[in-house]
PDB file of C-alpha atoms and ligand atoms in Angstrom:
ATOM      1  CA  MET A   1     -28.768 -12.525 -20.486  1.00 49.00           C
ATOM      2  CA  ASP A   2     -28.085 -10.842 -17.187  1.00 50.00           C
ATOM      3  CA  GLU A   3     -31.439 -11.513 -15.234  1.00 60.00           C
ATOM      4  CA  SER A   4     -28.794 -13.316 -12.183  1.00 80.00           C
ATOM      5  CA  ILE A   5     -25.986 -11.348 -11.595  1.00 92.00           C
ATOM      6  CA  THR A   6     -24.157 -12.808  -9.410  1.00 92.00           C
ATOM      7  CA  PRO A   7     -21.312 -10.348  -6.780  1.00 93.00           C
ATOM      8  CA  ARG A   8     -18.577 -12.132  -5.949  1.00 95.00           C
ATOM      9  CA  ARG A   9     -15.464 -11.499  -3.977  1.00 95.00           C
ATOM     10  CA  PHE A  10     -12.273 -12.229  -4.801  1.00 94.00           C
ATOM     11  CA  VAL A  11     -10.208 -13.807  -2.296  1.00 91.00           C
ATOM     12  CA  GLU A  12      -7.227 -15.251  -3.852  1.00 86.00           C
ATOM     13  CA  ALA A  13      -4.132 -14.344  -1.698  1.00 82.00           C
ATOM     14  CA  PHE A  14      -1.417 -11.830  -3.751  1.00 77.00           C
ATOM     15  CA  THR A  15       1.928 -11.997  -2.130  1.00 76.00           C
ATOM     16  CA  TYR A  16       5.082  -9.357  -3.139  1.00 74.00           C
ATOM     17  CA  ASP A  17       6.948 -11.969  -5.416  1.00 82.00           C
ATOM     18  CA  ILE A  18       4.805 -11.057  -8.610  1.00 88.00           C
ATOM     19  CA  PRO A  19       6.856  -9.768 -11.635  1.00 89.00           C
ATOM     20  CA  LYS A  20       6.693  -6.677 -12.890  1.00 88.00           C
ATOM     21  CA  HIS A  21       5.684  -8.027 -16.469  1.00 88.00           C
ATOM     22  CA  TRP A  22       3.374 -10.595 -15.452  1.00 93.00           C
ATOM     23  CA  LEU A  23       2.660 -11.428 -19.065  1.00 94.00           C
ATOM     24  CA  PRO A  24       6.138 -13.041 -19.773  1.00 92.00           C
ATOM     25  CA  GLY A  25       6.984 -11.427 -23.444  1.00 90.00           C
ATOM     26  CA  ASN A  26       4.404  -8.869 -22.987  1.00 93.00           C
ATOM     27  CA  GLU A  27       5.308  -6.114 -21.306  1.00 94.00           C
ATOM     28  CA  VAL A  28       3.231  -3.840 -23.648  1.00 94.00           C
ATOM     29  CA  VAL A  29       0.073  -5.693 -22.722  1.00 96.00           C
ATOM     30  CA  SER A  30       1.079  -5.945 -18.963  1.00 96.00           C
ATOM     31  CA  SER A  31       1.500  -2.507 -19.004  1.00 96.00           C
ATOM     32  CA  LEU A  32      -1.820  -1.959 -20.452  1.00 96.00           C
ATOM     33  CA  LEU A  33      -3.510  -3.559 -17.816  1.00 96.00           C
ATOM     34  CA  ASN A  34      -1.356  -2.332 -15.015  1.00 96.00           C
ATOM     35  CA  ALA A  35      -2.673   1.162 -16.068  1.00 97.00           C
ATOM     36  CA  TYR A  36      -6.491  -0.647 -16.111  1.00 97.00           C
ATOM     37  CA  THR A  37      -5.769  -2.096 -12.524  1.00 96.00           C
ATOM     38  CA  VAL A  38      -4.647   1.844 -11.169  1.00 97.00           C
ATOM     39  CA  LEU A  39      -7.655   3.281 -13.101  1.00 96.00           C
ATOM     40  CA  VAL A  40      -9.817   0.895 -12.501  1.00 94.00           C
ATOM     41  CA  PRO A  41     -11.599   1.637  -8.525  1.00 96.00           C
ATOM     42  CA  ALA A  42     -11.935   5.316  -9.264  1.00 96.00           C
ATOM     43  CA  ASN A  43     -13.821   5.017 -12.921  1.00 95.00           C
ATOM     44  CA  GLU A  44     -15.748   2.033 -10.679  1.00 96.00           C
ATOM     45  CA  ALA A  45     -16.726   4.501  -7.806  1.00 96.00           C
ATOM     46  CA  PHE A  46     -17.655   7.191 -10.022  1.00 97.00           C
ATOM     47  CA  TYR A  47     -19.613   4.310 -11.486  1.00 95.00           C
ATOM     48  CA  ILE A  48     -21.329   3.469  -8.131  1.00 97.00           C
ATOM     49  CA  ARG A  49     -22.025   7.175  -7.626  1.00 97.00           C
ATOM     50  CA  THR A  50     -23.731   7.290 -10.948  1.00 98.00           C
ATOM     51  CA  LEU A  51     -25.999   4.586 -10.599  1.00 97.00           C
ATOM     52  CA  ASN A  52     -27.007   5.527  -6.931  1.00 97.00           C
ATOM     53  CA  ALA A  53     -27.866   8.627  -8.203  1.00 97.00           C
ATOM     54  CA  CYS A  54     -29.700   7.440 -10.547  1.00 97.00           C
ATOM     55  CA  LEU A  55     -32.444   4.301  -9.059  1.00 96.00           C
ATOM     56  CA  PRO A  56     -34.674   7.198  -6.939  1.00 95.00           C
ATOM     57  CA  ARG A  57     -35.641   7.704 -10.906  1.00 95.00           C
ATOM     58  CA  ILE A  58     -36.035   3.753 -12.056  1.00 95.00           C
ATOM     59  CA  THR A  59     -39.527   1.963 -10.987  1.00 93.00           C
ATOM     60  CA  ASP A  60     -39.117  -0.466 -12.874  1.00 95.00           C
ATOM     61  CA  ALA A  61     -38.248  -3.244 -10.443  1.00 94.00           C
ATOM     62  CA  SER A  62     -36.126  -6.432 -12.187  1.00 95.00           C
ATOM     63  CA  LEU A  63     -33.882  -2.786 -13.728  1.00 96.00           C
ATOM     64  CA  ARG A  64     -33.475  -2.016  -9.883  1.00 95.00           C
ATOM     65  CA  LYS A  65     -32.044  -5.072  -9.127  1.00 94.00           C
ATOM     66  CA  ARG A  66     -29.469  -5.872 -11.596  1.00 96.00           C
ATOM     67  CA  CYS A  67     -28.604  -2.134 -11.149  1.00 96.00           C
ATOM     68  CA  GLN A  68     -27.833  -2.594  -7.508  1.00 95.00           C
ATOM     69  CA  ALA A  69     -26.500  -6.453  -8.258  1.00 95.00           C
ATOM     70  CA  PHE A  70     -24.266  -4.366 -10.476  1.00 97.00           C
ATOM     71  CA  ILE A  71     -23.277  -1.826  -7.619  1.00 97.00           C
ATOM     72  CA  ARG A  72     -22.101  -4.672  -5.499  1.00 96.00           C
ATOM     73  CA  GLN A  73     -19.843  -6.516  -8.566  1.00 97.00           C
ATOM     74  CA  GLU A  74     -18.353  -3.391  -9.123  1.00 96.00           C
ATOM     75  CA  ALA A  75     -17.171  -2.224  -5.473  1.00 96.00           C
ATOM     76  CA  GLN A  76     -15.827  -5.974  -5.439  1.00 96.00           C
ATOM     77  CA  HIS A  77     -13.859  -4.945  -8.469  1.00 96.00           C
ATOM     78  CA  GLY A  78     -12.127  -1.710  -6.742  1.00 95.00           C
ATOM     79  CA  VAL A  79     -11.605  -3.652  -3.839  1.00 94.00           C
ATOM     80  CA  ALA A  80      -9.755  -6.401  -5.783  1.00 95.00           C
ATOM     81  CA  HIS A  81      -7.942  -3.872  -7.893  1.00 95.00           C
ATOM     82  CA  LYS A  82      -6.382  -1.758  -5.104  1.00 94.00           C
ATOM     83  CA  ARG A  83      -5.423  -5.023  -2.929  1.00 92.00           C
ATOM     84  CA  TYR A  84      -2.713  -5.305  -6.540  1.00 93.00           C
ATOM     85  CA  TRP A  85      -1.813  -1.673  -6.058  1.00 93.00           C
ATOM     86  CA  GLU A  86       0.127  -3.112  -3.377  1.00 91.00           C
ATOM     87  CA  ASN A  87       2.198  -5.079  -6.043  1.00 92.00           C
ATOM     88  CA  LEU A  88       3.235  -2.230  -7.826  1.00 93.00           C
ATOM     89  CA  ASP A  89       3.965   0.135  -4.660  1.00 93.00           C
ATOM     90  CA  ALA A  90       6.821  -2.841  -3.688  1.00 91.00           C
ATOM     91  CA  GLN A  91       7.749  -3.165  -7.353  1.00 91.00           C
ATOM     92  CA  GLY A  92       8.382   1.134  -7.015  1.00 92.00           C
ATOM     93  CA  TYR A  93       6.246   2.365 -10.074  1.00 94.00           C
ATOM     94  CA  ALA A  94       5.185   5.643  -9.853  1.00 95.00           C
ATOM     95  CA  TYR A  95       1.315   6.414  -9.698  1.00 95.00           C
ATOM     96  CA  ARG A  96      -0.546   7.233  -7.248  1.00 96.00           C
ATOM     97  CA  GLY A  97      -0.051  11.245  -7.414  1.00 95.00           C
ATOM     98  CA  PHE A  98      -1.662  10.355 -11.228  1.00 95.00           C
ATOM     99  CA  GLU A  99      -4.492   7.966 -10.059  1.00 96.00           C
ATOM    100  CA  ARG A 100      -5.707  11.316  -7.537  1.00 96.00           C
ATOM    101  CA  ILE A 101      -5.584  14.217 -10.020  1.00 96.00           C
ATOM    102  CA  VAL A 102      -7.350  12.275 -12.692  1.00 96.00           C
ATOM    103  CA  ASP A 103      -9.952  11.365  -9.714  1.00 96.00           C
ATOM    104  CA  ARG A 104     -10.444  14.557  -8.777  1.00 96.00           C
ATOM    105  CA  ALA A 105      -9.991  16.459 -11.972  1.00 96.00           C
ATOM    106  CA  ILE A 106     -12.273  13.825 -14.210  1.00 96.00           C
ATOM    107  CA  PHE A 107     -14.853  11.571 -11.541  1.00 96.00           C
ATOM    108  CA  LYS A 108     -15.087  14.408  -8.632  1.00 96.00           C
ATOM    109  CA  THR A 109     -15.466  17.641 -11.318  1.00 96.00           C
ATOM    110  CA  MET A 110     -18.012  15.360 -13.396  1.00 95.00           C
ATOM    111  CA  ASP A 111     -20.432  14.649 -10.183  1.00 96.00           C
ATOM    112  CA  ARG A 112     -20.451  18.427  -9.641  1.00 94.00           C
ATOM    113  CA  TRP A 113     -20.919  19.989 -12.705  1.00 95.00           C
ATOM    114  CA  ALA A 114     -22.169  17.082 -15.326  1.00 95.00           C
ATOM    115  CA  PRO A 115     -26.167  16.811 -15.568  1.00 96.00           C
ATOM    116  CA  LEU A 116     -26.918  13.440 -14.573  1.00 97.00           C
ATOM    117  CA  TRP A 117     -27.915  12.409 -18.485  1.00 97.00           C
ATOM    118  CA  LEU A 118     -24.007  12.976 -19.540  1.00 97.00           C
ATOM    119  CA  ARG A 119     -22.796  10.622 -16.575  1.00 97.00           C
ATOM    120  CA  ALA A 120     -25.380   7.629 -16.458  1.00 98.00           C
ATOM    121  CA  SER A 121     -24.458   7.925 -20.540  1.00 98.00           C
ATOM    122  CA  LEU A 122     -20.816   8.023 -19.951  1.00 98.00           C
ATOM    123  CA  VAL A 123     -21.153   4.785 -17.760  1.00 98.00           C
ATOM    124  CA  SER A 124     -23.068   3.292 -20.209  1.00 98.00           C
ATOM    125  CA  CYS A 125     -20.919   3.467 -22.968  1.00 98.00           C
ATOM    126  CA  VAL A 126     -17.662   2.735 -20.953  1.00 97.00           C
ATOM    127  CA  GLU A 127     -19.122  -0.482 -19.543  1.00 98.00           C
ATOM    128  CA  HIS A 128     -19.454  -1.267 -23.485  1.00 98.00           C
ATOM    129  CA  ILE A 129     -15.869  -0.782 -23.561  1.00 97.00           C
ATOM    130  CA  ASN A 130     -14.866  -3.130 -20.282  1.00 97.00           C
ATOM    131  CA  ALA A 131     -17.544  -5.374 -21.992  1.00 98.00           C
ATOM    132  CA  TYR A 132     -15.237  -5.623 -25.222  1.00 97.00           C
ATOM    133  CA  LEU A 133     -12.085  -5.946 -23.671  1.00 97.00           C
ATOM    134  CA  GLY A 134     -13.154  -8.474 -21.632  1.00 97.00           C
ATOM    135  CA  TYR A 135     -14.580 -10.424 -24.479  1.00 97.00           C
ATOM    136  CA  GLU A 136     -11.998  -9.550 -26.388  1.00 97.00           C
ATOM    137  CA  PHE A 137      -9.170 -11.014 -23.979  1.00 97.00           C
ATOM    138  CA  LEU A 138     -10.662 -13.707 -23.152  1.00 97.00           C
ATOM    139  CA  SER A 139     -11.727 -15.545 -26.396  1.00 96.00           C
ATOM    140  CA  GLN A 140      -8.366 -14.363 -27.729  1.00 95.00           C
ATOM    141  CA  ALA A 141      -6.863 -16.052 -24.812  1.00 95.00           C
ATOM    142  CA  MET A 142      -5.286 -13.355 -24.461  1.00 95.00           C
ATOM    143  CA  LEU A 143      -3.363 -13.740 -21.074  1.00 96.00           C
ATOM    144  CA  GLU A 144      -2.369 -17.630 -21.564  1.00 94.00           C
ATOM    145  CA  GLY A 145       1.374 -17.938 -19.599  1.00 93.00           C
ATOM    146  CA  ALA A 146       0.515 -15.004 -17.487  1.00 95.00           C
ATOM    147  CA  ASP A 147       1.173 -14.755 -13.911  1.00 94.00           C
ATOM    148  CA  PRO A 148      -1.153 -17.325 -12.727  1.00 93.00           C
ATOM    149  CA  ARG A 149      -2.684 -14.329  -9.998  1.00 93.00           C
ATOM    150  CA  VAL A 150      -2.712 -11.814 -11.897  1.00 94.00           C
ATOM    151  CA  LYS A 151      -4.697 -13.617 -15.133  1.00 96.00           C
ATOM    152  CA  ASP A 152      -7.230 -14.856 -12.023  1.00 96.00           C
ATOM    153  CA  LEU A 153      -7.929 -10.977 -11.487  1.00 96.00           C
ATOM    154  CA  MET A 154      -8.616  -9.941 -14.932  1.00 97.00           C
ATOM    155  CA  GLU A 155      -9.987 -12.483 -16.047  1.00 97.00           C
ATOM    156  CA  TRP A 156     -13.212 -12.785 -12.867  1.00 97.00           C
ATOM    157  CA  HIS A 157     -13.363  -8.970 -13.619  1.00 97.00           C
ATOM    158  CA  PHE A 158     -13.575  -9.265 -17.440  1.00 97.00           C
ATOM    159  CA  ALA A 159     -15.974 -11.927 -17.244  1.00 97.00           C
ATOM    160  CA  GLU A 160     -18.114 -10.470 -14.423  1.00 97.00           C
ATOM    161  CA  GLU A 161     -17.840  -6.906 -17.433  1.00 97.00           C
ATOM    162  CA  ILE A 162     -19.084  -9.253 -19.747  1.00 97.00           C
ATOM    163  CA  GLU A 163     -21.927 -10.460 -17.486  1.00 97.00           C
ATOM    164  CA  HIS A 164     -23.389  -6.991 -15.934  1.00 97.00           C
ATOM    165  CA  ARG A 165     -22.920  -5.423 -19.539  1.00 97.00           C
ATOM    166  CA  ALA A 166     -26.850  -4.339 -20.182  1.00 97.00           C
ATOM    167  CA  VAL A 167     -27.243  -3.140 -16.919  1.00 97.00           C
ATOM    168  CA  ALA A 168     -25.792   0.611 -17.910  1.00 98.00           C
ATOM    169  CA  PHE A 169     -27.212   0.498 -21.033  1.00 98.00           C
ATOM    170  CA  ASP A 170     -30.577  -0.314 -19.971  1.00 97.00           C
ATOM    171  CA  LEU A 171     -30.074   2.737 -17.629  1.00 97.00           C
ATOM    172  CA  LEU A 172     -29.877   4.817 -20.159  1.00 98.00           C
ATOM    173  CA  GLN A 173     -32.303   3.468 -21.822  1.00 97.00           C
ATOM    174  CA  ALA A 174     -35.015   4.336 -19.001  1.00 96.00           C
ATOM    175  CA  ILE A 175     -33.643   7.826 -17.814  1.00 96.00           C
ATOM    176  CA  SER A 176     -32.593   9.541 -21.121  1.00 96.00           C
ATOM    177  CA  PRO A 177     -32.895   6.942 -24.139  1.00 95.00           C
ATOM    178  CA  SER A 178     -31.910   9.420 -26.744  1.00 96.00           C
ATOM    179  CA  TYR A 179     -30.064   9.290 -29.719  1.00 97.00           C
ATOM    180  CA  PRO A 180     -27.750  12.306 -28.433  1.00 97.00           C
ATOM    181  CA  VAL A 181     -27.476  11.864 -25.144  1.00 97.00           C
ATOM    182  CA  ARG A 182     -25.911   7.972 -26.384  1.00 97.00           C
ATOM    183  CA  LEU A 183     -23.436  10.063 -28.993  1.00 97.00           C
ATOM    184  CA  ALA A 184     -22.126  12.991 -26.518  1.00 96.00           C
ATOM    185  CA  GLY A 185     -21.326  10.194 -23.430  1.00 96.00           C
ATOM    186  CA  ALA A 186     -19.652   8.207 -26.292  1.00 97.00           C
ATOM    187  CA  ALA A 187     -17.589  10.626 -27.455  1.00 96.00           C
ATOM    188  CA  THR A 188     -16.275  11.592 -24.075  1.00 96.00           C
ATOM    189  CA  THR A 189     -16.069   8.232 -22.753  1.00 96.00           C
ATOM    190  CA  ALA A 190     -14.006   6.718 -25.653  1.00 96.00           C
ATOM    191  CA  ALA A 191     -11.791   9.575 -26.035  1.00 96.00           C
ATOM    192  CA  LEU A 192     -10.928   9.760 -22.129  1.00 96.00           C
ATOM    193  CA  PHE A 193     -10.631   6.117 -22.130  1.00 96.00           C
ATOM    194  CA  TYR A 194      -7.842   5.812 -24.077  1.00 96.00           C
ATOM    195  CA  LEU A 195      -6.178   9.025 -23.733  1.00 96.00           C
ATOM    196  CA  LEU A 196      -6.010   7.921 -20.022  1.00 96.00           C
ATOM    197  CA  MET A 197      -4.832   4.216 -20.614  1.00 96.00           C
ATOM    198  CA  THR A 198      -2.762   4.546 -23.063  1.00 96.00           C
ATOM    199  CA  GLY A 199      -1.209   7.768 -21.449  1.00 96.00           C
ATOM    200  CA  LEU A 200      -0.268   6.018 -18.042  1.00 97.00           C
ATOM    201  CA  ALA A 201       0.610   2.405 -19.824  1.00 96.00           C
ATOM    202  CA  VAL A 202       3.364   4.482 -21.626  1.00 96.00           C
ATOM    203  CA  ALA A 203       4.369   5.853 -18.388  1.00 96.00           C
ATOM    204  CA  LEU A 204       4.774   2.928 -17.080  1.00 96.00           C
ATOM    205  CA  LEU A 205       6.768   1.465 -19.699  1.00 95.00           C
ATOM    206  CA  VAL A 206       8.771   4.629 -19.268  1.00 96.00           C
ATOM    207  CA  GLN A 207       9.547   4.281 -15.798  1.00 95.00           C
ATOM    208  CA  ASP A 208      10.562   0.449 -17.092  1.00 92.00           C
ATOM    209  CA  GLY A 209      13.188   2.087 -19.779  1.00 90.00           C
ATOM    210  CA  ALA A 210      11.073  -0.165 -22.038  1.00 88.00           C
ATOM    211  CA  PHE A 211       9.437   2.020 -23.760  1.00 90.00           C
ATOM    212  CA  TRP A 212      12.168   2.927 -26.881  1.00 88.00           C
ATOM    213  CA  ARG A 213      12.989  -0.428 -27.352  1.00 91.00           C
ATOM    214  CA  ARG A 214      12.197  -2.199 -30.308  1.00 93.00           C
ATOM    215  CA  ALA A 215      10.657  -5.052 -28.682  1.00 93.00           C
ATOM    216  CA  THR A 216       8.341  -2.557 -27.377  1.00 93.00           C
ATOM    217  CA  LEU A 217       7.152  -1.717 -30.363  1.00 93.00           C
ATOM    218  CA  ARG A 218       7.060  -5.285 -31.743  1.00 94.00           C
ATOM    219  CA  GLN A 219       4.781  -5.992 -28.862  1.00 93.00           C
ATOM    220  CA  ALA A 220       2.349  -2.935 -29.437  1.00 94.00           C
ATOM    221  CA  ALA A 221       2.239  -3.488 -33.074  1.00 93.00           C
ATOM    222  CA  ALA A 222       1.192  -7.212 -32.941  1.00 92.00           C
ATOM    223  CA  HIS A 223      -1.239  -6.221 -29.940  1.00 90.00           C
ATOM    224  CA  LEU A 224      -2.814  -3.431 -32.188  1.00 93.00           C
ATOM    225  CA  GLY A 225      -2.446  -5.534 -35.941  1.00 94.00           C
ATOM    226  CA  SER A 226      -0.783  -9.223 -36.395  1.00 89.00           C
ATOM    227  CA  ASN A 227      -1.922 -10.785 -33.332  1.00 91.00           C
ATOM    228  CA  HIS A 228      -4.695  -9.880 -31.287  1.00 91.00           C
ATOM    229  CA  HIS A 229      -6.318  -6.826 -33.998  1.00 93.00           C
ATOM    230  CA  MET A 230      -7.088  -4.840 -31.471  1.00 93.00           C
ATOM    231  CA  GLY A 231      -7.116  -2.055 -34.104  1.00 95.00           C
ATOM    232  CA  ARG A 232      -9.532  -2.609 -35.976  1.00 96.00           C
ATOM    233  CA  ARG A 233     -11.523  -4.907 -33.486  1.00 96.00           C
ATOM    234  CA  THR A 234     -11.747  -1.892 -30.880  1.00 97.00           C
ATOM    235  CA  ILE A 235     -12.984   0.191 -33.716  1.00 97.00           C
ATOM    236  CA  ARG A 236     -15.798  -1.942 -35.032  1.00 97.00           C
ATOM    237  CA  HIS A 237     -16.473  -2.452 -31.711  1.00 98.00           C
ATOM    238  CA  LEU A 238     -17.030   1.585 -30.622  1.00 97.00           C
ATOM    239  CA  TRP A 239     -18.912   1.741 -33.955  1.00 97.00           C
ATOM    240  CA  ASN A 240     -21.430  -1.093 -32.948  1.00 97.00           C
ATOM    241  CA  TYR A 241     -21.743   1.019 -30.062  1.00 98.00           C
ATOM    242  CA  LEU A 242     -22.822   3.957 -32.255  1.00 97.00           C
ATOM    243  CA  ARG A 243     -25.422   1.945 -34.398  1.00 96.00           C
ATOM    244  CA  PRO A 244     -29.526   2.923 -33.637  1.00 93.00           C
ATOM    245  CA  GLY A 245     -29.884  -0.434 -33.076  1.00 94.00           C
ATOM    246  CA  PHE A 246     -27.350  -1.080 -30.485  1.00 97.00           C
ATOM    247  CA  HIS A 247     -27.856  -3.741 -27.498  1.00 97.00           C
ATOM    248  CA  PRO A 248     -25.162  -5.091 -25.271  1.00 97.00           C
ATOM    249  CA  SER A 249     -26.562  -8.606 -25.598  1.00 96.00           C
ATOM    250  CA  GLN A 250     -25.583  -8.588 -29.570  1.00 96.00           C
ATOM    251  CA  LEU A 251     -21.584  -8.716 -27.918  1.00 96.00           C
ATOM    252  CA  GLY A 252     -22.457 -12.478 -26.746  1.00 92.00           C
ATOM    253  CA  GLY A 253     -19.659 -14.187 -24.822  1.00 95.00           C
ATOM    254  CA  ASP A 254     -21.757 -15.386 -21.810  1.00 96.00           C
ATOM    255  CA  ASP A 255     -20.427 -18.817 -22.308  1.00 96.00           C
ATOM    256  CA  LEU A 256     -17.097 -17.888 -22.169  1.00 96.00           C
ATOM    257  CA  ALA A 257     -17.520 -15.453 -19.325  1.00 97.00           C
ATOM    258  CA  ALA A 258     -19.618 -18.661 -16.831  1.00 96.00           C
ATOM    259  CA  ALA A 259     -16.417 -20.949 -17.860  1.00 97.00           C
ATOM    260  CA  VAL A 260     -14.264 -18.385 -16.333  1.00 97.00           C
ATOM    261  CA  LEU A 261     -16.623 -17.750 -13.159  1.00 96.00           C
ATOM    262  CA  ALA A 262     -17.299 -21.418 -12.512  1.00 96.00           C
ATOM    263  CA  ARG A 263     -14.009 -22.260 -12.812  1.00 96.00           C
ATOM    264  CA  GLN A 264     -12.612 -20.021 -10.073  1.00 96.00           C
ATOM    265  CA  VAL A 265     -15.651 -20.783  -8.334  1.00 95.00           C
ATOM    266  CA  ALA A 266     -14.662 -24.168  -7.790  1.00 94.00           C
ATOM    267  CA  ALA A 267     -11.084 -24.019  -7.293  1.00 93.00           C
ATOM    268  CA  ARG A 268      -9.453 -25.257  -4.457  1.00 91.00           C
ATOM    269  CA  PRO A 269      -8.798 -22.830  -2.469  1.00 92.00           C
ATOM    270  CA  PRO A 270     -11.213 -20.854  -4.150  1.00 91.00           C
ATOM    271  CA  VAL A 271     -10.325 -17.750  -6.347  1.00 92.00           C
ATOM    272  CA  VAL A 272     -13.319 -15.800  -5.867  1.00 92.00           C
ATOM    273  CA  VAL A 273     -16.699 -16.443  -3.325  1.00 93.00           C
ATOM    274  CA  ALA A 274     -20.356 -15.949  -4.297  1.00 92.00           C
ATOM    275  CA  MET A 275     -21.621 -13.266  -2.033  1.00 89.00           C
ATOM    276  CA  ALA A 276     -24.998 -13.689  -0.277  1.00 81.00           C
ATOM    277  CA  ALA A 277     -27.966 -12.424  -1.443  1.00 75.00           C
ATOM    278  CA  LYS A 278     -28.840  -8.755  -0.021  1.00 71.00           C
ATOM    279  CA  ALA A 279     -32.259  -8.564   2.033  1.00 57.00           C
ATOM    280  CA  GLU A 280     -34.714  -6.245   0.259  1.00 53.00           C
TER     281      GLU A 280
HETATM  282 FE1  LIG B 301     -15.825  -3.582 -12.859  1.00 89.05          FE
HETATM  283 FE1  LIG B 302     -18.783  -3.399 -15.484  1.00 89.05          FE
END
């Protein structure tokens, strides 16, 4: 499924006229993905440091190659999301202090104190979360009607998360395959991810004065329940990760991801361009 992972650069231009709530009529989903955008670069830099630390232990040539392609994709995600931060700044959001605290207090602290097996397990679980979010957003066409530039950024990222979804899990199996290790990483990651995402999305909605509106509550209920069913789907995806026979390939979504990426490469001007292969 992911034998050929292609690093791509997101080249579409952003200007400063992107609306604050770029998914019309859904401030909740716009704010959740704005929070995702803020948290992505430090998060992905942590994956890259973790994979680089694991690489000397990997003897399988194919897995090494997939890890290297994964690192190049994640590096580009961080670059593109940081470009989008300029829009958040222009819109007047305060989030950079929070982002720095999260990076220092969580990711840099993990680098120092958490053993490599735990860091690899955290990355494996968060990569499952990235992949199922991508799967749900693409398969349910949740971004239909969104500002096309933000839609492109998010859909490119989601598609590549589906494309490389098995790399971190396979790496964890290679260096520390025990079930309690997977469990420890899953418990820590799921709690942290949803706490940070929800906390920051709420902070952005409060800054907009939108948090206490009845429409916001209705949108949150529709996202979690009646419309996108993300409450029960999230529980099911997390539960799947805990099954002893789990493998990320079981999620599916390869066709969805391939269709997004083919469309974005073929667009004129292109949304993303494939990067040249690196010499070994
Ligand atoms: Fe990513
Ligand atoms: Fe990823």
